[in-house]
């Protein structure tokens, strides 16, 4: 198969740059905002265990599979399938990824916008002196409005579009390298403050003492969806990023480090949030607003809280930005390579299109909050459909493709850098992508989706 017939494409500069960019995509609101609220709604500890199991057994192999497809084909998510399986319908998996990108970015940018509002509040010392109830109330007033949440969403999408427009790699690769370690450091500091709050044990028990009576198929599907969402797998983000990785970089090692960084951040976020949830008598099943109510409570109590609040929301916004950029990149790479648009035009059309869908997600908390379809708002559906339906199906198709259709020789050549890298675990990987992962995803999905039967 000719692999060199594409026009020269950009590539990441270094292995550390790849890891920073991919970890930048993986670590985001999914870890700090979504993980705690989904775990909270699903009973805590037992959810965490199942989540970790999925990360290891499914998340890591799917991530490696995606990077392998992307680097082999050197194309966008849809183009990669077309190139590796010419004339076959596999490109539909790429197309589904583009749809997932629209849905994810639509609701993700709502929450990303909230981080900007909270940053501005932090700068204005807006949390100080407020009780836990008052903080909850001010959050609810803010998110149920229209103007401010929409304004922040548009601003966030503009920032995302701007970075993609002006060349993702230099901006993202560079900033991710600087910002990710700072984010880690801050989470550690905040975690220490949180676990030393009086009454923190309740939160640690909630997170680490599994209560298996809470486990149902829909909860297991939630854990799978969260694992996929958090690792940015199942929709071609890592196919797209993989296509920018230089041929001498070790894919297994990159996938491992990104998976480890993402998992560490999710656990730390849980350890940061649940003790404070219990210390301040907040319901762990509070939902979408959990982090925005709990964190300001910690800042109010903490020495230097004013300063930390500003730093934290800045970094949260940036963590979100390195993720939103990666989602937009999927769309832009597709538009520009497959629809022959200039990259700039692709960025504008992609960002504007996603923002328009995103308006509906944002208004789901305000004027559209009564617009409920089968028990969920539009925001709820975007979140559920993308994480629990599209990403698991995407992940399933990706492992099946790599396991059975791409050709073992191609897969092995790409993973071992044409034989120059020893990958002892290759047979294990093959076994997982051929059998274990597809069966596990299919079973969890088919049982979990029963929630749709009313
Ligand atoms: N992984 C990101 C997070 O945890 O915040 C969200 C995300 C980014 C999901 C990119 C999917 C994706 F393709």
Short mmCIF file of C-alpha atoms and ligand atoms in Angstrom, two decimals:
data_model
loop_
_atom_site.label_atom_id
_atom_site.label_comp_id
_atom_site.label_asym_id
_atom_site.label_seq_id
_atom_site.Cartn_x
_atom_site.Cartn_y
_atom_site.Cartn_z
CA UNK A 1 0.00 0.00 0.00
CA UNK A 2 1.49 3.34 -1.00
CA UNK A 3 1.79 5.49 2.04
CA UNK A 4 3.64 8.42 0.62
CA UNK A 5 1.24 9.76 -1.92
CA UNK A 6 -0.28 12.53 0.18
CA UNK A 7 0.72 16.15 0.07
CA UNK A 8 3.17 16.91 2.90
CA UNK A 9 1.30 17.31 6.17
CA UNK A 10 2.21 18.98 9.39
CA UNK A 11 3.44 16.82 12.21
CA UNK A 12 4.03 17.16 15.91
CA UNK A 13 7.54 18.26 16.74
CA UNK A 14 8.58 15.78 19.40
CA UNK A 15 7.37 12.79 21.34
CA UNK A 16 6.86 14.90 24.43
CA UNK A 17 4.86 17.31 22.28
CA UNK A 18 2.65 14.47 21.08
CA UNK A 19 2.07 13.30 24.63
CA UNK A 20 1.29 16.83 25.77
CA UNK A 21 -1.16 17.40 22.92
CA UNK A 22 -2.86 14.03 23.29
CA UNK A 23 -2.96 14.34 27.07
CA UNK A 24 -4.24 17.87 26.51
CA UNK A 25 -7.09 16.36 24.54
CA UNK A 26 -7.74 13.61 27.07
CA UNK A 27 -7.44 15.66 30.25
CA UNK A 28 -10.19 18.20 30.34
CA UNK A 29 -13.66 18.84 31.64
CA UNK A 30 -14.26 15.11 31.31
CA UNK A 31 -11.92 14.52 34.24
CA UNK A 32 -12.69 17.45 36.46
CA UNK A 33 -16.31 18.25 35.67
CA UNK A 34 -17.85 15.08 34.17
CA UNK A 35 -16.13 12.29 36.05
CA UNK A 36 -17.15 13.49 39.54
CA UNK A 37 -20.75 14.16 38.58
CA UNK A 38 -21.25 10.88 36.73
CA UNK A 39 -19.51 8.94 39.52
CA UNK A 40 -21.62 10.88 42.04
CA UNK A 41 -24.85 9.99 40.30
CA UNK A 42 -23.82 6.35 40.05
CA UNK A 43 -22.89 5.64 43.63
CA UNK A 44 -19.14 6.42 43.71
CA UNK A 45 -16.75 3.57 44.56
CA UNK A 46 -18.18 0.72 42.54
CA UNK A 47 -18.45 3.05 39.55
CA UNK A 48 -14.80 3.99 39.94
CA UNK A 49 -13.71 0.35 39.92
CA UNK A 50 -15.65 -0.46 36.78
CA UNK A 51 -14.37 2.71 35.15
CA UNK A 52 -10.77 1.71 35.89
CA UNK A 53 -11.41 -1.75 34.49
CA UNK A 54 -12.68 -0.23 31.24
CA UNK A 55 -9.73 2.14 31.00
CA UNK A 56 -7.31 -0.78 31.15
CA UNK A 57 -9.16 -3.39 29.14
CA UNK A 58 -10.76 -1.16 26.52
CA UNK A 59 -9.52 2.42 26.76
CA UNK A 60 -5.83 1.80 26.33
CA UNK A 61 -6.16 -0.70 23.44
CA UNK A 62 -8.64 1.53 21.61
CA UNK A 63 -6.33 4.49 22.01
CA UNK A 64 -3.45 2.52 20.54
CA UNK A 65 -5.71 1.24 17.76
CA UNK A 66 -6.73 4.80 16.85
CA UNK A 67 -3.18 6.11 16.81
CA UNK A 68 -2.23 3.15 14.63
CA UNK A 69 -4.96 3.86 12.07
CA UNK A 70 -4.12 7.55 11.94
CA UNK A 71 -0.39 7.20 11.61
CA UNK A 72 -0.70 4.42 9.04
CA UNK A 73 -3.02 6.42 6.82
CA UNK A 74 -1.69 9.93 7.56
CA UNK A 75 -5.15 11.35 7.02
CA UNK A 76 -8.22 12.69 8.84
CA UNK A 77 -10.63 10.31 10.59
CA UNK A 78 -12.80 9.64 7.55
CA UNK A 79 -10.02 9.72 4.97
CA UNK A 80 -8.03 7.22 7.02
CA UNK A 81 -10.73 4.58 6.72
CA UNK A 82 -11.20 5.31 3.05
CA UNK A 83 -7.51 4.88 2.42
CA UNK A 84 -7.00 1.75 4.49
CA UNK A 85 -10.22 0.08 3.34
CA UNK A 86 -10.89 1.43 -0.16
CA UNK A 87 -14.37 0.87 -1.50
CA UNK A 88 -15.68 -0.45 1.82
CA UNK A 89 -18.21 1.25 4.10
CA UNK A 90 -15.70 1.70 6.95
CA UNK A 91 -15.55 5.43 6.22
CA UNK A 92 -18.97 5.60 7.89
CA UNK A 93 -17.16 5.13 11.21
CA UNK A 94 -15.24 8.30 10.42
CA UNK A 95 -18.45 10.05 9.51
CA UNK A 96 -19.99 9.04 12.81
CA UNK A 97 -16.95 10.56 14.49
CA UNK A 98 -17.64 13.88 12.79
CA UNK A 99 -21.22 13.79 14.07
CA UNK A 100 -19.97 12.94 17.55
CA UNK A 101 -17.54 15.85 17.35
CA UNK A 102 -20.43 18.23 16.66
CA UNK A 103 -22.50 16.89 19.56
CA UNK A 104 -19.62 16.80 22.03
CA UNK A 105 -18.36 20.25 21.26
CA UNK A 106 -21.90 21.62 21.36
CA UNK A 107 -22.40 20.70 25.01
CA UNK A 108 -18.74 20.83 26.04
CA UNK A 109 -18.54 24.46 25.03
CA UNK A 110 -21.47 25.21 27.34
CA UNK A 111 -19.49 24.00 30.33
CA UNK A 112 -16.26 25.48 29.00
CA UNK A 113 -18.11 28.80 28.93
CA UNK A 114 -19.10 28.32 32.57
CA UNK A 115 -15.40 28.05 33.46
CA UNK A 116 -14.86 31.52 32.00
CA UNK A 117 -17.75 32.96 33.99
CA UNK A 118 -16.27 31.41 37.12
CA UNK A 119 -12.86 32.76 36.27
CA UNK A 120 -14.30 36.25 36.03
CA UNK A 121 -16.18 35.76 39.30
CA UNK A 122 -12.97 34.56 40.94
CA UNK A 123 -11.12 37.63 39.74
CA UNK A 124 -13.89 39.83 41.15
CA UNK A 125 -13.65 37.97 44.48
CA UNK A 126 -17.21 36.84 43.90
CA UNK A 127 -17.20 33.75 46.14
CA UNK A 128 -15.88 35.35 49.28
CA UNK A 129 -18.17 35.46 52.28
CA UNK A 130 -20.81 33.30 50.60
CA UNK A 131 -22.32 30.31 52.37
CA UNK A 132 -22.54 26.94 50.70
CA UNK A 133 -26.23 27.58 49.98
CA UNK A 134 -25.53 31.00 48.53
CA UNK A 135 -22.87 29.57 46.23
CA UNK A 136 -25.31 26.95 45.03
CA UNK A 137 -27.97 29.54 44.42
CA UNK A 138 -25.70 31.86 42.49
CA UNK A 139 -24.62 28.98 40.27
CA UNK A 140 -28.23 28.10 39.56
CA UNK A 141 -29.12 31.67 38.75
CA UNK A 142 -26.19 31.96 36.36
CA UNK A 143 -26.70 28.74 34.43
CA UNK A 144 -30.41 29.21 34.01
CA UNK A 145 -29.89 32.57 32.33
CA UNK A 146 -29.39 33.05 28.61
CA UNK A 147 -27.19 35.99 27.85
CA UNK A 148 -24.10 35.33 29.93
CA UNK A 149 -23.85 31.58 29.37
CA UNK A 150 -24.30 32.11 25.63
CA UNK A 151 -21.80 34.92 25.54
CA UNK A 152 -19.18 32.77 27.27
CA UNK A 153 -19.91 29.85 25.00
CA UNK A 154 -19.43 31.97 21.90
CA UNK A 155 -16.21 33.41 23.34
CA UNK A 156 -14.93 29.93 24.10
CA UNK A 157 -15.73 28.66 20.63
CA UNK A 158 -14.02 31.70 19.22
CA UNK A 159 -10.87 30.92 21.21
CA UNK A 160 -11.01 27.31 20.04
CA UNK A 161 -11.50 28.36 16.44
CA UNK A 162 -8.75 30.91 16.70
CA UNK A 163 -6.16 28.36 17.84
CA UNK A 164 -7.13 25.85 15.18
CA UNK A 165 -7.20 28.62 12.60
CA UNK A 166 -3.73 29.87 13.44
CA UNK A 167 -2.19 26.40 13.41
CA UNK A 168 -2.98 23.95 16.15
CA UNK A 169 0.35 22.34 16.65
CA UNK A 170 2.49 25.28 17.54
CA UNK A 171 -0.07 26.73 19.92
CA UNK A 172 -1.38 23.52 21.39
CA UNK A 173 1.77 21.53 21.56
CA UNK A 174 3.64 24.39 23.15
CA UNK A 175 1.00 25.44 25.67
CA UNK A 176 0.02 21.90 26.60
CA UNK A 177 3.62 21.22 27.60
CA UNK A 178 3.65 24.18 29.96
CA UNK A 179 0.12 24.03 31.28
CA UNK A 180 -0.52 20.37 31.96
CA UNK A 181 2.10 20.06 34.74
CA UNK A 182 0.79 23.23 36.37
CA UNK A 183 -2.73 21.85 36.30
CA UNK A 184 -1.50 18.67 37.96
CA UNK A 185 0.29 20.64 40.65
CA UNK A 186 -2.77 22.73 41.39
CA UNK A 187 -5.05 19.73 41.61
CA UNK A 188 -2.65 18.16 44.10
CA UNK A 189 -2.66 21.29 46.26
CA UNK A 190 -6.45 21.50 46.14
CA UNK A 191 -6.77 17.80 46.86
CA UNK A 192 -4.71 18.19 50.00
CA UNK A 193 -6.91 21.06 51.13
CA UNK A 194 -10.03 19.07 50.39
CA UNK A 195 -9.03 15.90 52.24
CA UNK A 196 -8.03 17.88 55.31
CA UNK A 197 -11.49 19.46 55.64
CA UNK A 198 -13.46 18.28 58.66
CA UNK A 199 -15.86 15.56 57.55
CA UNK A 200 -13.78 14.61 54.53
CA UNK A 201 -13.85 10.85 55.31
CA UNK A 202 -17.41 10.61 54.06
CA UNK A 203 -16.22 11.65 50.63
CA UNK A 204 -13.27 9.29 50.58
CA UNK A 205 -15.50 6.41 51.64
CA UNK A 206 -17.95 7.33 48.93
CA UNK A 207 -15.23 7.26 46.30
CA UNK A 208 -13.18 4.30 47.47
CA UNK A 209 -15.58 1.95 49.28
CA UNK A 210 -17.48 0.22 46.53
CA UNK A 211 -21.13 -0.49 47.14
CA UNK A 212 -21.98 -3.02 44.48
CA UNK A 213 -25.70 -2.78 45.13
CA UNK A 214 -25.59 0.40 43.02
CA UNK A 215 -24.43 -1.42 39.91
CA UNK A 216 -26.88 -1.90 37.08
CA UNK A 217 -26.32 -2.22 33.33
CA UNK A 218 -26.99 1.47 32.70
CA UNK A 219 -24.41 2.32 35.37
CA UNK A 220 -21.89 0.03 33.66
CA UNK A 221 -22.63 1.73 30.34
CA UNK A 222 -22.10 5.09 32.03
CA UNK A 223 -18.68 3.89 33.19
CA UNK A 224 -17.79 2.76 29.67
CA UNK A 225 -19.04 6.03 28.20
CA UNK A 226 -17.09 8.03 30.75
CA UNK A 227 -13.91 6.04 30.06
CA UNK A 228 -14.26 6.63 26.32
CA UNK A 229 -15.14 10.29 26.75
CA UNK A 230 -12.29 10.94 29.14
CA UNK A 231 -9.69 9.29 26.92
CA UNK A 232 -11.00 11.07 23.80
CA UNK A 233 -11.46 7.74 22.06
CA UNK A 234 -14.14 6.41 19.73
CA UNK A 235 -14.60 9.35 17.39
CA UNK A 236 -11.35 9.80 15.55
CA UNK A 237 -9.64 12.47 17.63
CA UNK A 238 -6.70 10.17 18.13
CA UNK A 239 -6.83 9.02 14.52
CA UNK A 240 -6.45 12.66 13.57
CA UNK A 241 -3.70 13.32 16.12
CA UNK A 242 -2.08 9.99 15.23
CA UNK A 243 -1.81 11.15 11.65
CA UNK A 244 0.47 13.96 12.84
CA UNK A 245 2.83 11.68 14.80
CA UNK A 246 6.26 11.14 13.29
CA UNK A 247 7.09 7.66 12.14
CA UNK A 248 9.85 7.07 14.68
CA UNK A 249 7.75 7.81 17.77
CA UNK A 250 6.68 4.77 19.80
CA UNK A 251 2.88 4.53 19.71
CA UNK A 252 2.41 2.02 22.59
CA UNK A 253 4.46 4.17 24.90
CA UNK A 254 2.55 7.31 23.94
CA UNK A 255 -0.82 5.60 24.44
CA UNK A 256 0.29 4.30 27.82
CA UNK A 257 1.49 7.66 29.10
CA UNK A 258 -1.60 9.49 27.91
CA UNK A 259 -3.90 6.89 29.46
CA UNK A 260 -1.99 7.04 32.74
CA UNK A 261 -2.04 10.84 32.87
CA UNK A 262 -5.75 10.96 32.16
CA UNK A 263 -6.61 8.35 34.77
CA UNK A 264 -4.48 10.01 37.40
CA UNK A 265 -6.22 13.31 36.77
CA UNK A 266 -9.66 11.75 37.05
CA UNK A 267 -8.84 10.05 40.35
CA UNK A 268 -7.28 13.21 41.73
CA UNK A 269 -10.32 15.19 40.67
CA UNK A 270 -12.50 12.70 42.55
CA UNK A 271 -10.30 12.94 45.64
CA UNK A 272 -10.43 16.71 45.36
CA UNK A 273 -14.17 16.93 45.02
CA UNK A 274 -15.91 14.25 47.07
CA UNK A 275 -14.44 15.09 50.47
CA UNK A 276 -15.56 18.69 49.93
CA UNK A 277 -18.98 17.50 48.73
CA UNK A 278 -19.47 15.65 52.00
CA UNK A 279 -17.84 18.31 54.16
CA UNK A 280 -20.26 20.91 52.82
CA UNK A 281 -23.32 18.67 52.83
CA UNK A 282 -23.84 18.76 49.11
CA UNK A 283 -25.62 15.90 47.38
CA UNK A 284 -23.02 13.92 45.38
CA UNK A 285 -25.73 13.29 42.81
CA UNK A 286 -26.13 17.05 42.30
CA UNK A 287 -25.39 16.58 38.59
CA UNK A 288 -23.94 18.93 36.02
CA UNK A 289 -23.29 21.73 38.49
CA UNK A 290 -21.41 19.66 41.06
CA UNK A 291 -17.94 21.06 40.49
CA UNK A 292 -19.14 24.64 40.13
CA UNK A 293 -20.80 24.51 43.51
CA UNK A 294 -18.19 22.52 45.37
CA UNK A 295 -14.96 24.17 44.26
CA UNK A 296 -15.92 27.71 45.24
CA UNK A 297 -16.76 26.26 48.66
CA UNK A 298 -13.19 25.04 48.99
CA UNK A 299 -11.76 28.35 47.85
CA UNK A 300 -13.78 30.28 50.41
CA UNK A 301 -12.31 28.07 53.17
CA UNK A 302 -8.75 28.00 52.02
CA UNK A 303 -5.84 30.29 52.82
CA UNK A 304 -4.99 32.11 49.61
CA UNK A 305 -8.31 30.96 48.19
CA UNK A 306 -8.71 34.10 46.12
CA UNK A 307 -5.48 33.41 44.33
CA UNK A 308 -6.08 29.69 43.92
CA UNK A 309 -9.58 30.25 42.57
CA UNK A 310 -8.21 32.42 39.79
CA UNK A 311 -5.45 29.98 38.98
CA UNK A 312 -7.75 27.01 39.09
CA UNK A 313 -10.42 28.38 36.79
CA UNK A 314 -7.77 29.68 34.41
CA UNK A 315 -6.27 26.24 34.20
CA UNK A 316 -9.64 24.53 33.99
CA UNK A 317 -10.50 26.75 31.05
CA UNK A 318 -7.16 25.93 29.45
CA UNK A 319 -7.57 22.20 30.08
CA UNK A 320 -10.94 22.53 28.37
CA UNK A 321 -9.38 24.48 25.52
CA UNK A 322 -6.76 21.84 24.72
CA UNK A 323 -9.66 19.38 24.52
CA UNK A 324 -12.02 21.54 22.46
CA UNK A 325 -9.23 22.21 20.00
CA UNK A 326 -8.74 18.48 19.50
CA UNK A 327 -12.44 17.97 18.81
CA UNK A 328 -12.60 20.86 16.37
CA UNK A 329 -9.47 19.53 14.68
CA UNK A 330 -11.36 16.34 13.79
CA UNK A 331 -13.95 18.39 11.92
CA UNK A 332 -11.46 20.77 10.35
CA UNK A 333 -9.12 18.01 9.14
CA UNK A 334 -12.13 16.29 7.60
CA UNK A 335 -13.55 19.41 5.94
CA UNK A 336 -10.21 20.48 4.56
CA UNK A 337 -8.93 17.11 3.36
CA UNK A 338 -12.14 15.49 2.20
CA UNK A 339 -14.24 18.43 1.11
CA UNK A 340 -11.29 20.32 -0.34
CA UNK A 341 -11.82 23.45 1.69
CA UNK A 342 -8.99 25.66 2.78
CA UNK A 343 -8.09 25.04 6.39
CA UNK A 344 -9.23 28.52 7.30
CA UNK A 345 -12.62 28.16 5.69
CA UNK A 346 -13.02 24.72 7.27
CA UNK A 347 -12.29 26.22 10.68
CA UNK A 348 -14.82 29.00 10.29
CA UNK A 349 -17.58 26.76 8.98
CA UNK A 350 -16.87 24.10 11.61
CA UNK A 351 -16.78 26.52 14.54
CA UNK A 352 -19.87 28.43 13.49
CA UNK A 353 -21.84 25.26 12.81
CA UNK A 354 -20.94 23.76 16.16
CA UNK A 355 -21.70 26.99 18.00
CA UNK A 356 -25.19 27.04 16.50
CA UNK A 357 -25.88 23.52 17.77
CA UNK A 358 -24.24 24.52 21.05
CA UNK A 359 -26.74 27.31 21.66
CA UNK A 360 -29.42 24.65 22.18
CA UNK A 361 -27.25 22.87 24.73
CA UNK A 362 -26.66 26.06 26.68
CA UNK A 363 -30.30 27.11 26.64
CA UNK A 364 -31.24 23.68 28.02
CA UNK A 365 -30.49 25.07 31.47
CA UNK A 366 -32.63 28.16 30.97
CA UNK A 367 -35.41 28.90 28.46
CA UNK A 368 -35.35 25.34 27.07
CA UNK A 369 -35.22 23.60 30.43
CA UNK A 370 -38.82 22.43 30.04
CA UNK A 371 -38.08 20.94 26.68
CA UNK A 372 -37.69 17.40 27.95
CA UNK A 373 -37.55 14.38 25.65
CA UNK A 374 -37.75 11.01 27.41
CA UNK A 375 -36.60 12.49 30.68
CA UNK A 376 -33.62 14.46 29.38
CA UNK A 377 -33.01 17.99 28.17
CA UNK A 378 -31.23 18.59 24.88
CA UNK A 379 -28.00 19.05 26.80
CA UNK A 380 -28.63 15.75 28.57
CA UNK A 381 -29.19 14.02 25.25
CA UNK A 382 -26.09 15.48 23.60
CA UNK A 383 -24.04 14.30 26.56
CA UNK A 384 -25.68 10.87 26.78
CA UNK A 385 -25.78 10.16 23.05
CA UNK A 386 -22.20 11.13 22.41
CA UNK A 387 -20.56 9.48 25.41
CA UNK A 388 -22.80 6.45 25.87
CA UNK A 389 -23.83 5.69 22.31
CA UNK A 390 -21.57 7.18 19.63
CA UNK A 391 -18.24 6.74 21.41
CA UNK A 392 -18.83 3.09 22.42
CA UNK A 393 -20.05 2.23 18.90
CA UNK A 394 -17.08 4.12 17.43
CA UNK A 395 -14.69 2.31 19.77
CA UNK A 396 -16.26 -1.03 18.83
CA UNK A 397 -15.85 -0.39 15.13
CA UNK A 398 -12.29 0.83 15.59
CA UNK A 399 -11.14 -2.29 17.44
CA UNK A 400 -12.92 -4.52 14.95
CA UNK A 401 -11.25 -2.67 12.11
CA UNK A 402 -7.77 -2.96 13.57
CA UNK A 403 -8.32 -6.50 14.83
CA UNK A 404 -9.86 -8.05 11.74
CA UNK A 405 -9.81 -5.76 8.71
CA UNK A 406 -6.72 -3.60 8.61
CA UNK A 407 -4.39 -6.57 8.20
CA UNK A 408 -2.18 -7.93 10.94
CA UNK A 409 1.00 -7.11 9.03
CA UNK A 410 0.05 -3.44 8.68
CA UNK A 411 -0.98 -3.19 12.31
CA UNK A 412 2.21 -4.81 13.51
CA UNK A 413 4.37 -2.72 11.20
CA UNK A 414 2.83 0.49 12.48
CA UNK A 415 2.95 -0.43 16.16
CA UNK A 416 6.54 -1.65 15.99
CA UNK A 417 7.75 1.19 13.74
CA UNK A 418 8.33 -1.20 10.86
CA UNK A 419 9.96 -3.74 13.12
CA UNK A 420 12.49 -1.48 14.80
CA UNK A 421 10.60 -1.41 18.10
CA UNK A 422 10.12 -4.50 20.25
CA UNK A 423 6.52 -4.75 21.40
CA UNK A 424 6.28 -7.90 23.49
CA UNK A 425 2.65 -7.29 24.28
CA UNK A 426 1.61 -7.26 20.62
CA UNK A 427 -0.12 -10.68 20.78
CA UNK A 428 -2.02 -9.53 23.89
CA UNK A 429 -3.05 -6.35 22.11
CA UNK A 430 -4.24 -8.33 19.13
CA UNK A 431 -6.24 -10.64 21.33
CA UNK A 432 -7.87 -7.70 23.06
CA UNK A 433 -8.80 -5.82 19.89
CA UNK A 434 -10.03 -8.96 18.18
CA UNK A 435 -12.10 -10.47 20.95
CA UNK A 436 -12.10 -9.08 24.44
CA UNK A 437 -12.78 -5.42 23.68
CA UNK A 438 -15.42 -5.97 20.98
CA UNK A 439 -17.33 -8.48 23.09
CA UNK A 440 -17.12 -6.33 26.22
CA UNK A 441 -18.23 -3.17 24.44
CA UNK A 442 -21.07 -4.93 22.61
CA UNK A 443 -22.39 -6.60 25.76
CA UNK A 444 -22.22 -3.45 27.88
CA UNK A 445 -23.77 -1.36 25.15
CA UNK A 446 -26.62 -3.72 24.35
CA UNK A 447 -27.57 -4.24 27.99
CA UNK A 448 -26.94 -0.66 29.01
CA UNK A 449 -29.01 0.85 26.24
CA UNK A 450 -32.13 -0.87 27.62
CA UNK A 451 -32.50 2.33 29.55
CA UNK A 452 -34.06 3.63 26.35
CA UNK A 453 -36.94 1.17 26.67
CA UNK A 454 -39.63 2.86 28.67
N1 LIG B 1 -11.36 13.87 26.75
C1 LIG B 1 -11.93 15.17 26.93
C2 LIG B 1 -12.18 15.38 28.39
O1 LIG B 1 -12.06 14.43 29.17
O2 LIG B 1 -12.52 16.49 28.78
C3 LIG B 1 -13.18 15.37 26.14
C4 LIG B 1 -13.07 14.88 24.73
C5 LIG B 1 -12.11 15.41 23.89
C6 LIG B 1 -13.88 13.88 24.30
C7 LIG B 1 -11.97 14.91 22.61
C8 LIG B 1 -13.77 13.36 23.04
C9 LIG B 1 -12.81 13.89 22.22
F1 LIG B 1 -12.67 13.40 21.02
#
